[in-house]
Amino acid sequence: VKIAIASGKGGTGKTSLSTNLAAMWSKEEPVVLCDLDVEEPNSALFFHAELIRQEVKFKKIPVWKEDTCSLCGQCKDVCNFNAIIKLGKKIMVFPELCHSCHACSELCPTSSLPMKDYRMGELKHFHDGPLNFIESKLDIGQEQAVPLIRQTLNYLDQHFDKDLISILDSPPGTSCPVIEATKDADFVILITEPTPFGFHDLKLAVETMEELGKQFGVVINRHGIGNSAVEEYCLENEIPLIAKIPNKREIAELYAKGKLVYPHVNEFREAILQVKMYLQEHIL
Ligand code: SF4
Ligand code: SF4
């Protein structure tokens, strides 16, 4: 069972919710937490788990064969991502921009662009009793999160039973990486703050989830700041408001120290418990 935790923008408490929910739930049954925020994974800070596996991850990129190329230019025309250009008598590929779609390679009339492995990042798998934790990180300079997210989800599918509770800490935003991270989820939790910015980003995230046809609900973080626009919006649009995490300095301080919050702050624990119970009742 895949539960994705997403938000319209970064810094809204996504990692805090993911890590605390996974840790609390794993006291009752096995849970796997997967950090898919591959540009900046930081869930690992909150666990002291044992590293049991480490894999370098590759994507396929076209490699130009100068000796057979006729310089027809079709490859650069077909690439939607500007990852391949023709410069005088040379074809240049920009691996960081390549989406590994194979189009140029397949179209090339002289087979001068075979696809080869190109390192993009690393996956790590940690284990701590009933909690498994997987994180992937893009190498510095790599810009394409989608292929690494896809491979991380493949790893999850290959190594864990599909009935197991899987919590996916998704990348922020509403673009391709978050779509890749949430598209196979059984349920998506959108976490937001009750501020005008939070509200704006939430509406975009809701639109994305509706387009994907996902079942989703909202958690408000730092409840007490801002205004009630997010709550009214959820009510008007019949979006389940699953929990409200109070705005408390203690929570921010524990988080900043890399500590799990739920064992120390009652109101926070209550909110995480509500999320868990909602999911148990509606999704499992
Ligand atoms: S499509 Fe093939 S032959 Fe044409 S320019 Fe590109 S690499 Fe060369
Ligand atoms: S594989 Fe696709 S994205 Fe990569 S260079 Fe070729 S056409 Fe562009």
PDB file of N, CA and C in Angstrom, residues 64-75 86 88-91 107-113:
ATOM      1  N   TRP A  64      27.371   9.729 -29.092  1.00  0.00           N
ATOM      2  CA  TRP A  64      27.547  10.014 -30.528  1.00  0.00           C
ATOM      3  C   TRP A  64      28.723   9.256 -31.134  1.00  0.00           C
ATOM      4  N   LYS A  65      28.466   8.617 -32.297  1.00  0.00           N
ATOM      5  CA  LYS A  65      29.547   7.942 -33.026  1.00  0.00           C
ATOM      6  C   LYS A  65      29.877   8.798 -34.251  1.00  0.00           C
ATOM      7  N   GLU A  66      30.952   9.493 -34.132  1.00  0.00           N
ATOM      8  CA  GLU A  66      31.337  10.473 -35.161  1.00  0.00           C
ATOM      9  C   GLU A  66      31.581   9.818 -36.534  1.00  0.00           C
ATOM     10  N   ASP A  67      32.202   8.636 -36.501  1.00  0.00           N
ATOM     11  CA  ASP A  67      32.615   8.011 -37.765  1.00  0.00           C
ATOM     12  C   ASP A  67      31.460   7.622 -38.679  1.00  0.00           C
ATOM     13  N   THR A  68      30.277   7.341 -38.130  1.00  0.00           N
ATOM     14  CA  THR A  68      29.164   6.916 -38.987  1.00  0.00           C
ATOM     15  C   THR A  68      28.114   8.009 -39.196  1.00  0.00           C
ATOM     16  N   CYS A  69      28.160   9.070 -38.430  1.00  0.00           N
ATOM     17  CA  CYS A  69      27.135  10.134 -38.482  1.00  0.00           C
ATOM     18  C   CYS A  69      27.175  10.876 -39.816  1.00  0.00           C
ATOM     19  N   SER A  70      25.970  11.103 -40.389  1.00  0.00           N
ATOM     20  CA  SER A  70      25.888  11.817 -41.663  1.00  0.00           C
ATOM     21  C   SER A  70      25.569  13.299 -41.453  1.00  0.00           C
ATOM     22  N   LEU A  71      25.466  13.706 -40.190  1.00  0.00           N
ATOM     23  CA  LEU A  71      25.168  15.104 -39.805  1.00  0.00           C
ATOM     24  C   LEU A  71      23.816  15.583 -40.345  1.00  0.00           C
ATOM     25  N   CYS A  72      22.844  14.678 -40.464  1.00  0.00           N
ATOM     26  CA  CYS A  72      21.523  15.041 -40.992  1.00  0.00           C
ATOM     27  C   CYS A  72      20.746  15.969 -40.040  1.00  0.00           C
ATOM     28  N   GLY A  73      21.057  15.935 -38.750  1.00  0.00           N
ATOM     29  CA  GLY A  73      20.419  16.847 -37.797  1.00  0.00           C
ATOM     30  C   GLY A  73      19.082  16.377 -37.251  1.00  0.00           C
ATOM     31  N   GLN A  74      18.616  15.202 -37.654  1.00  0.00           N
ATOM     32  CA  GLN A  74      17.296  14.730 -37.191  1.00  0.00           C
ATOM     33  C   GLN A  74      17.242  14.536 -35.670  1.00  0.00           C
ATOM     34  N   CYS A  75      18.365  14.143 -35.107  1.00  0.00           N
ATOM     35  CA  CYS A  75      18.387  13.877 -33.657  1.00  0.00           C
ATOM     36  C   CYS A  75      18.079  15.136 -32.868  1.00  0.00           C
ATOM     37  N   LYS A  86      23.448  20.343 -32.611  1.00  0.00           N
ATOM     38  CA  LYS A  86      24.419  20.183 -33.705  1.00  0.00           C
ATOM     39  C   LYS A  86      25.242  21.458 -33.732  1.00  0.00           C
ATOM     40  N   GLY A  88      28.259  22.946 -35.743  1.00  0.00           N
ATOM     41  CA  GLY A  88      29.159  22.752 -36.880  1.00  0.00           C
ATOM     42  C   GLY A  88      29.094  21.300 -37.334  1.00  0.00           C
ATOM     43  N   LYS A  89      30.219  20.615 -37.291  1.00  0.00           N
ATOM     44  CA  LYS A  89      30.249  19.213 -37.719  1.00  0.00           C
ATOM     45  C   LYS A  89      30.238  18.263 -36.528  1.00  0.00           C
ATOM     46  N   LYS A  90      29.717  18.744 -35.438  1.00  0.00           N
ATOM     47  CA  LYS A  90      29.675  17.902 -34.238  1.00  0.00           C
ATOM     48  C   LYS A  90      28.261  17.798 -33.691  1.00  0.00           C
ATOM     49  N   ILE A  91      27.953  16.649 -33.113  1.00  0.00           N
ATOM     50  CA  ILE A  91      26.706  16.465 -32.373  1.00  0.00           C
ATOM     51  C   ILE A  91      27.094  16.404 -30.904  1.00  0.00           C
ATOM     52  N   LEU A 107      15.604   7.101 -33.994  1.00  0.00           N
ATOM     53  CA  LEU A 107      15.375   7.799 -35.264  1.00  0.00           C
ATOM     54  C   LEU A 107      16.626   7.870 -36.138  1.00  0.00           C
ATOM     55  N   CYS A 108      17.775   7.867 -35.528  1.00  0.00           N
ATOM     56  CA  CYS A 108      19.030   8.092 -36.275  1.00  0.00           C
ATOM     57  C   CYS A 108      19.169   7.101 -37.442  1.00  0.00           C
ATOM     58  N   PRO A 109      19.231   7.603 -38.681  1.00  0.00           N
ATOM     59  CA  PRO A 109      19.262   6.698 -39.845  1.00  0.00           C
ATOM     60  C   PRO A 109      20.554   5.883 -39.961  1.00  0.00           C
ATOM     61  N   THR A 110      21.603   6.334 -39.273  1.00  0.00           N
ATOM     62  CA  THR A 110      22.882   5.613 -39.403  1.00  0.00           C
ATOM     63  C   THR A 110      23.286   4.908 -38.099  1.00  0.00           C
ATOM     64  N   SER A 111      22.343   4.803 -37.174  1.00  0.00           N
ATOM     65  CA  SER A 111      22.602   4.162 -35.862  1.00  0.00           C
ATOM     66  C   SER A 111      23.843   4.746 -35.176  1.00  0.00           C
ATOM     67  N   SER A 112      23.935   6.055 -35.219  1.00  0.00           N
ATOM     68  CA  SER A 112      25.127   6.704 -34.655  1.00  0.00           C
ATOM     69  C   SER A 112      24.917   7.213 -33.231  1.00  0.00           C
ATOM     70  N   LEU A 113      23.784   6.846 -32.604  1.00  0.00           N
ATOM     71  CA  LEU A 113      23.537   7.298 -31.233  1.00  0.00           C
ATOM     72  C   LEU A 113      23.126   6.122 -30.338  1.00  0.00           C
TER      73      LEU A 113
END
